[in-house]
Amino acid sequence: VLFSTNSDEKGNGEGEESTGEEEGEKYIRLELPPVMKGSKKFERGYKKKMWRRESGDITIIDAYRWTLEKSKIVEGKFVTESFGVAYAWPEWLIGDTLLCSPGGVQKEVEDLGDIDERIEKQGQFIRDLKENKGMTNKDPLVVEAVAELLRLKDTKG
């Protein structure tokens, strides 16, 4: 989990993240928003290009983020204040095609350039199977075609 602060909790209030090397661990500086806009306190499915580099930008995908808060008594009243945002993500992209996850796991992903067209064609294929070929949702070919349609939609996000 990475966190970004928006107060003097960690320094100058500009939103700091861990950097440098400490106790043998490596850290990189990330520019992630230290506040969440609006009244949201939690968000899932967050996507953000977090590091630009020549060998391929790094983008966090399907991330979770939530407001960090602390509570205290001020003038006899219980008050909760936000002091930053925490981020957690299970996967990230390097460039547009290399999907990475913890433990050094990497796999190539398909180019999503024509994903809308592929989703439309797959939907038409399923309609043709059912309307013109008389198949039902339980026919193996329809089940397989629907699974592919759902995979395409999931890939699109």
Backbone as JSON, one array per atom type, in Angstrom:
{
  "sequence": "VLFSTNSDEKGNGEGEESTGEEEGEKYIRLELPPVMKGSKKFERGYKKKMWRRESGDITIIDAYRWTLEKSKIVEGKFVTESFGVAYAWPEWLIGDTLLCSPGGVQKEVEDLGDIDERIEKQGQFIRDLKENKGMTNKDPLVVEAVAELLRLKDTKG",
  "N": [[0.85, -1.18, 0.0], [0.56, 2.16, -0.83], [0.87, 5.47, 0.31], [-0.23, 8.85, 0.12], [0.2, 12.02, 1.37], [-1.61, 14.98, 2.42], [-1.09, 16.94, 4.19], [0.75, 18.41, 6.94], [1.58, 16.1, 8.12], [3.64, 14.5, 7.13], [5.5, 16.3, 6.34], [5.93, 18.9, 4.14], [3.35, 19.32, 3.21], [2.78, 19.08, 0.53], [2.15, 16.68, -0.58], [3.71, 13.99, -0.22], [5.66, 11.12, -1.06], [7.28, 8.01, -0.24], [10.75, 7.92, -0.93], [13.97, 7.14, -2.39], [16.44, 4.95, -0.89], [15.92, 2.75, 1.71], [16.96, 0.77, 4.35], [17.74, -1.32, 2.58], [15.57, -1.56, 0.84], [14.01, -0.54, -2.18], [12.66, 2.49, -3.39], [10.46, 4.45, -5.38], [9.74, 7.71, -6.58], [6.47, 8.77, -6.73], [3.86, 10.48, -8.32], [1.01, 10.79, -7.14], [-2.41, 11.68, -6.65], [-2.99, 13.47, -3.64], [-5.41, 13.9, -2.44], [-8.91, 13.07, -2.52], [-11.37, 13.91, -4.81], [-14.51, 15.57, -4.34], [-17.12, 14.01, -2.4], [-16.31, 11.45, -2.04], [-14.97, 8.67, -0.29], [-13.88, 6.27, -0.74], [-12.72, 4.33, -3.47], [-12.89, 2.08, -6.18], [-11.39, 0.37, -8.98], [-9.77, 2.34, -9.98], [-7.61, 4.05, -12.2], [-4.44, 5.07, -13.24], [-1.81, 6.77, -14.81], [1.29, 6.46, -13.58], [4.03, 6.69, -13.69], [6.29, 7.94, -15.92], [8.4, 6.8, -18.45], [11.15, 6.07, -20.7], [11.29, 3.37, -21.54], [8.72, 2.52, -21.39], [5.67, 3.63, -20.15], [4.37, 3.43, -16.8], [1.38, 2.22, -15.58], [-1.07, 2.15, -13.12], [-3.68, -0.15, -12.62], [-7.11, -1.0, -12.12], [-7.14, -0.26, -9.44], [-7.45, 0.33, -5.88], [-8.44, 2.99, -3.81], [-8.44, 5.03, -0.92], [-9.56, 7.39, 1.51], [-7.43, 8.6, 4.03], [-7.9, 9.0, 7.43], [-8.01, 10.75, 10.58], [-9.1, 10.85, 13.93], [-10.1, 13.12, 16.48], [-10.57, 15.0, 19.52], [-11.81, 18.19, 19.5], [-12.2, 21.18, 21.02], [-14.08, 20.0, 22.71], [-15.6, 18.53, 20.92], [-16.06, 15.7, 18.8], [-14.03, 15.18, 16.1], [-13.29, 14.39, 12.73], [-10.58, 14.25, 10.57], [-9.25, 14.43, 7.28], [-6.13, 13.24, 6.12], [-4.73, 12.33, 3.96], [-4.37, 9.99, 1.18], [-4.69, 6.53, 0.61], [-3.35, 4.01, -1.51], [-3.81, 0.99, -3.32], [-2.97, -1.72, -5.42], [-3.44, -4.55, -7.56], [-2.29, -5.12, -10.0], [-0.34, -3.8, -12.74], [0.42, -1.91, -15.68], [3.08, -1.96, -18.02], [4.0, 0.13, -20.43], [1.73, -0.46, -23.09], [1.14, -3.11, -23.29], [2.31, -4.97, -21.51], [1.45, -6.71, -18.8], [1.76, -6.64, -15.35], [2.31, -8.14, -12.1], [2.58, -8.58, -8.5], [5.55, -10.27, -7.33], [7.01, -10.55, -9.6], [5.6, -11.45, -11.79], [4.73, -11.46, -15.15], [2.9, -10.79, -18.13], [2.05, -10.76, -21.57], [-0.42, -8.66, -22.99], [-3.26, -8.35, -25.12], [-3.55, -6.02, -27.84], [-5.7, -3.33, -27.39], [-6.81, -1.72, -29.25], [-8.89, -2.07, -31.2], [-11.08, -2.89, -29.72], [-13.81, -2.23, -29.21], [-14.98, -2.7, -31.7], [-14.48, -5.45, -31.94], [-16.01, -6.41, -29.8], [-18.58, -5.75, -30.71], [-18.72, -7.34, -33.07], [-18.53, -9.9, -31.91], [-20.89, -9.96, -30.44], [-22.74, -9.86, -32.54], [-22.16, -12.31, -33.74], [-23.03, -14.1, -31.77], [-25.79, -13.47, -31.72], [-26.42, -14.31, -34.32], [-25.94, -17.08, -34.1], [-28.02, -17.78, -32.35], [-30.44, -16.68, -33.43], [-30.46, -17.32, -36.19], [-29.37, -19.86, -36.48], [-30.67, -21.36, -34.66], [-29.74, -22.04, -32.12], [-29.41, -22.37, -28.52], [-28.9, -20.76, -25.29], [-27.6, -22.72, -23.87], [-26.2, -24.32, -25.6], [-23.0, -25.58, -26.48], [-21.33, -24.06, -28.25], [-22.49, -21.51, -28.15], [-22.2, -20.95, -25.43], [-19.4, -20.84, -25.26], [-18.93, -18.69, -27.02], [-20.23, -16.59, -25.67], [-18.69, -16.51, -23.35], [-16.29, -15.56, -24.44], [-17.17, -13.05, -25.31], [-17.75, -11.83, -22.84], [-15.16, -11.85, -21.76], [-13.86, -10.09, -23.51], [-15.29, -7.73, -22.95], [-14.6, -7.41, -20.26], [-11.87, -7.05, -20.52], [-11.84, -4.59, -21.78], [-12.75, -3.02, -19.76]],
  "CA": [[0.0, 0.0, 0.0], [1.27, 3.43, -0.91], [-0.01, 6.56, 0.7], [0.16, 10.2, -0.23], [-0.41, 12.89, 2.37], [-1.9, 16.34, 1.98], [-0.94, 17.84, 5.33], [2.08, 18.42, 7.51], [1.85, 14.82, 8.78], [4.92, 13.96, 6.68], [6.43, 17.31, 5.86], [5.57, 20.21, 3.65], [1.95, 19.43, 2.79], [2.67, 19.04, -0.92], [1.85, 15.33, -1.01], [4.98, 13.3, -0.34], [5.7, 9.67, -1.05], [8.6, 7.5, 0.1], [11.72, 7.92, -2.02], [15.31, 6.75, -1.98], [16.59, 3.58, -0.43], [15.96, 2.63, 3.16], [17.1, -0.6, 4.83], [17.82, -2.26, 1.48], [14.4, -1.55, -0.03], [14.03, 0.55, -3.16], [11.42, 3.25, -3.52], [10.47, 5.43, -6.46], [8.84, 8.83, -6.32], [5.24, 8.71, -7.52], [3.01, 11.66, -8.2], [-0.39, 10.39, -7.05], [-3.2, 12.71, -5.98], [-3.05, 13.31, -2.18], [-6.79, 14.1, -1.98], [-9.96, 12.56, -3.41], [-12.32, 14.98, -5.09], [-15.9, 15.33, -3.98], [-17.39, 13.43, -1.08], [-15.89, 10.06, -2.05], [-13.98, 8.25, 0.7], [-13.36, 5.0, -1.24], [-12.94, 4.13, -4.9], [-12.26, 0.9, -6.79], [-11.31, 0.51, -10.43], [-9.0, 3.54, -10.27], [-6.54, 3.86, -13.18], [-3.63, 6.29, -13.28], [-0.43, 6.66, -15.28], [2.0, 6.94, -12.4], [5.45, 6.91, -13.91], [6.62, 8.01, -17.34], [9.8, 6.46, -18.72], [11.38, 5.74, -22.11], [11.05, 1.96, -21.83], [7.29, 2.26, -21.28], [5.03, 4.24, -18.99], [3.78, 2.49, -15.86], [0.02, 2.63, -15.25], [-1.76, 1.26, -12.2], [-5.02, -0.45, -13.13], [-8.02, -1.66, -11.19], [-6.62, 0.04, -8.09], [-8.34, 0.8, -4.82], [-7.89, 4.11, -3.06], [-9.34, 5.45, 0.14], [-9.12, 8.52, 2.31], [-6.86, 8.34, 5.35], [-8.49, 9.95, 8.37], [-7.73, 10.61, 12.0], [-10.14, 11.46, 14.75], [-9.63, 13.73, 17.72], [-11.51, 15.89, 20.2], [-11.47, 19.61, 19.34], [-13.14, 22.02, 21.76], [-15.14, 19.16, 23.25], [-16.34, 17.85, 19.86], [-15.37, 14.64, 18.07], [-13.78, 15.66, 14.74], [-12.49, 13.52, 11.87], [-9.9, 15.02, 9.53], [-8.53, 13.69, 6.25], [-4.73, 13.66, 6.01], [-4.1, 11.74, 2.79], [-5.06, 8.94, 0.44], [-3.94, 5.28, 0.46], [-3.55, 3.35, -2.79], [-3.4, -0.41, -3.42], [-3.33, -2.26, -6.73], [-2.92, -5.89, -7.76], [-1.63, -5.23, -11.29], [0.02, -2.56, -13.41], [0.86, -2.07, -17.07], [4.26, -1.28, -18.51], [3.59, 0.39, -21.81], [0.32, -0.8, -23.31], [0.92, -4.53, -23.51], [2.93, -5.87, -20.53], [0.7, -6.72, -17.54], [2.63, -7.11, -14.26], [1.73, -8.29, -10.78], [3.63, -8.85, -7.51], [6.3, -11.51, -7.48], [7.69, -10.57, -10.88], [4.76, -12.07, -12.81], [4.49, -10.58, -16.3], [2.32, -11.44, -19.3], [1.66, -9.86, -22.66], [-1.86, -8.53, -23.19], [-3.56, -7.99, -26.49], [-3.79, -4.62, -28.17], [-7.11, -3.04, -27.22], [-7.16, -0.68, -30.2], [-10.16, -2.29, -31.9], [-11.88, -3.68, -28.78], [-15.24, -1.97, -29.41], [-15.38, -3.41, -32.93], [-14.46, -6.88, -31.64], [-17.18, -6.68, -28.95], [-19.75, -5.69, -31.59], [-18.71, -8.53, -33.94], [-18.82, -11.07, -31.1], [-22.32, -9.9, -30.16], [-23.43, -10.25, -33.78], [-21.95, -13.74, -33.91], [-23.92, -14.77, -30.82], [-27.15, -13.29, -32.24], [-26.57, -15.19, -35.49], [-26.07, -18.46, -33.62], [-29.31, -17.99, -31.7], [-31.57, -16.31, -34.26], [-30.43, -17.95, -37.51], [-28.96, -21.27, -36.42], [-31.56, -22.02, -33.73], [-29.08, -22.49, -30.91], [-29.85, -21.77, -27.25], [-27.82, -20.35, -24.39], [-26.93, -23.9, -23.32], [-25.38, -24.97, -26.62], [-21.58, -25.33, -26.19], [-20.78, -22.99, -29.07], [-23.01, -20.25, -27.61], [-21.54, -20.76, -24.12], [-18.03, -20.42, -25.56], [-18.98, -17.35, -27.63], [-20.6, -15.64, -24.61], [-17.51, -16.38, -22.5], [-15.36, -14.68, -25.14], [-17.74, -11.7, -25.26], [-17.52, -11.32, -21.48], [-13.72, -11.6, -21.61], [-13.57, -8.85, -24.23], [-15.86, -6.6, -22.18], [-13.79, -7.27, -19.06], [-10.58, -6.5, -20.97], [-12.07, -3.18, -22.06], [-12.86, -2.34, -18.47]],
  "C": [[0.89, 1.23, 0.0], [0.34, 4.5, -0.4], [0.62, 7.89, 0.36], [-0.55, 11.14, 0.73], [-0.63, 14.29, 1.81], [-1.76, 17.34, 3.12], [0.49, 17.79, 5.82], [2.41, 17.13, 8.26], [3.22, 14.28, 8.39], [5.87, 15.06, 6.21], [5.75, 18.57, 5.4], [4.14, 20.35, 3.16], [1.74, 19.38, 1.29], [2.31, 17.66, -1.44], [3.14, 14.56, -1.25], [4.78, 11.8, -0.35], [7.11, 9.26, -0.67], [9.5, 7.51, -1.12], [13.07, 7.46, -1.48], [15.38, 5.29, -1.6], [16.72, 3.59, 1.08], [16.01, 1.16, 3.52], [17.05, -1.61, 3.69], [16.62, -2.31, 0.55], [14.48, -0.35, -0.96], [12.66, 1.19, -3.25], [11.57, 4.17, -4.71], [9.47, 6.52, -6.12], [7.66, 8.74, -7.28], [4.43, 9.97, -7.28], [1.56, 11.22, -8.25], [-1.16, 11.46, -6.28], [-3.29, 12.46, -4.46], [-4.44, 13.54, -1.6], [-7.74, 13.47, -2.99], [-10.98, 13.67, -3.59], [-13.73, 14.59, -4.68], [-16.03, 14.7, -2.61], [-16.96, 11.97, -1.0], [-14.84, 9.81, -0.97], [-13.31, 6.96, 0.26], [-13.67, 4.89, -2.72], [-12.23, 2.85, -5.34], [-12.27, 1.09, -8.29], [-10.54, 1.74, -10.87], [-7.86, 3.19, -11.22], [-5.77, 5.16, -13.29], [-2.24, 5.98, -13.83], [0.42, 7.27, -14.18], [3.48, 7.18, -12.6], [5.73, 6.87, -15.39], [8.11, 7.7, -17.5], [9.92, 6.0, -20.16], [11.03, 4.31, -22.45], [9.59, 1.56, -21.68], [6.73, 2.86, -20.01], [4.45, 3.15, -18.09], [2.43, 3.04, -15.42], [-0.57, 1.64, -14.26], [-3.18, 1.08, -12.73], [-5.82, -1.16, -12.06], [-7.57, -1.48, -9.75], [-7.75, 0.44, -7.14], [-7.65, 2.03, -4.22], [-8.92, 4.55, -2.05], [-8.7, 6.57, 0.93], [-8.57, 8.04, 3.64], [-7.39, 9.42, 6.29], [-7.99, 9.69, 9.78], [-8.81, 11.35, 12.77], [-9.52, 12.04, 16.01], [-10.75, 14.59, 18.31], [-10.99, 17.32, 20.07], [-12.56, 20.43, 20.01], [-14.36, 21.21, 22.22], [-15.97, 18.42, 22.2], [-15.44, 16.83, 19.17], [-15.25, 15.07, 16.61], [-12.92, 14.64, 13.99], [-11.91, 14.36, 10.74], [-9.21, 14.08, 8.55], [-7.08, 14.17, 6.23], [-4.0, 13.01, 4.84], [-4.97, 10.7, 2.13], [-4.14, 7.72, 0.36], [-4.32, 4.66, -0.88], [-3.08, 1.91, -2.7], [-3.84, -0.93, -4.78], [-2.7, -3.63, -6.91], [-2.11, -6.04, -9.05], [-1.29, -3.85, -11.83], [0.5, -2.9, -14.81], [2.17, -1.34, -17.29], [4.02, -1.12, -20.0], [2.11, 0.08, -21.95], [0.06, -2.3, -23.31], [1.53, -5.47, -22.47], [2.23, -5.7, -19.18], [1.58, -7.35, -16.46], [1.84, -7.24, -12.97], [2.84, -8.65, -9.81], [4.29, -10.2, -7.72], [7.0, -11.63, -8.82], [6.89, -11.21, -12.01], [4.49, -11.05, -13.91], [3.84, -11.4, -17.41], [1.92, -10.39, -20.32], [0.14, -9.83, -22.75], [-2.09, -8.05, -24.61], [-3.79, -6.49, -26.64], [-5.29, -4.36, -28.12], [-7.63, -2.02, -28.24], [-8.52, -0.85, -30.86], [-11.16, -3.05, -31.02], [-13.38, -3.46, -28.97], [-15.76, -2.71, -30.64], [-15.43, -4.91, -32.68], [-15.65, -7.28, -30.76], [-18.44, -6.71, -29.8], [-19.84, -6.94, -32.48], [-19.05, -9.8, -33.15], [-20.3, -11.13, -30.74], [-23.14, -10.31, -31.37], [-23.32, -11.75, -34.02], [-22.89, -14.54, -32.99], [-25.38, -14.66, -31.28], [-27.41, -14.21, -33.43], [-26.74, -16.65, -35.06], [-27.47, -18.74, -33.08], [-30.49, -17.75, -32.64], [-31.61, -17.08, -35.59], [-30.08, -19.44, -37.49], [-29.77, -22.05, -35.38], [-30.92, -22.54, -32.45], [-29.64, -21.78, -29.68], [-28.64, -21.4, -26.41], [-27.03, -21.52, -23.83], [-26.08, -24.65, -24.34], [-23.91, -24.6, -26.39], [-20.96, -24.18, -26.99], [-21.24, -21.62, -28.57], [-22.33, -19.94, -26.27], [-20.12, -20.24, -24.33], [-17.99, -18.99, -26.12], [-19.33, -16.28, -26.59], [-19.42, -15.43, -23.67], [-16.48, -15.45, -23.14], [-15.86, -13.24, -25.13], [-17.51, -11.07, -23.88], [-16.06, -11.02, -21.23], [-13.34, -10.3, -22.31], [-14.08, -7.63, -23.46], [-15.05, -6.35, -20.92], [-12.43, -6.66, -19.39], [-10.71, -5.0, -21.23], [-12.16, -2.38, -20.77], [-14.12, -1.67, -18.27]]
}
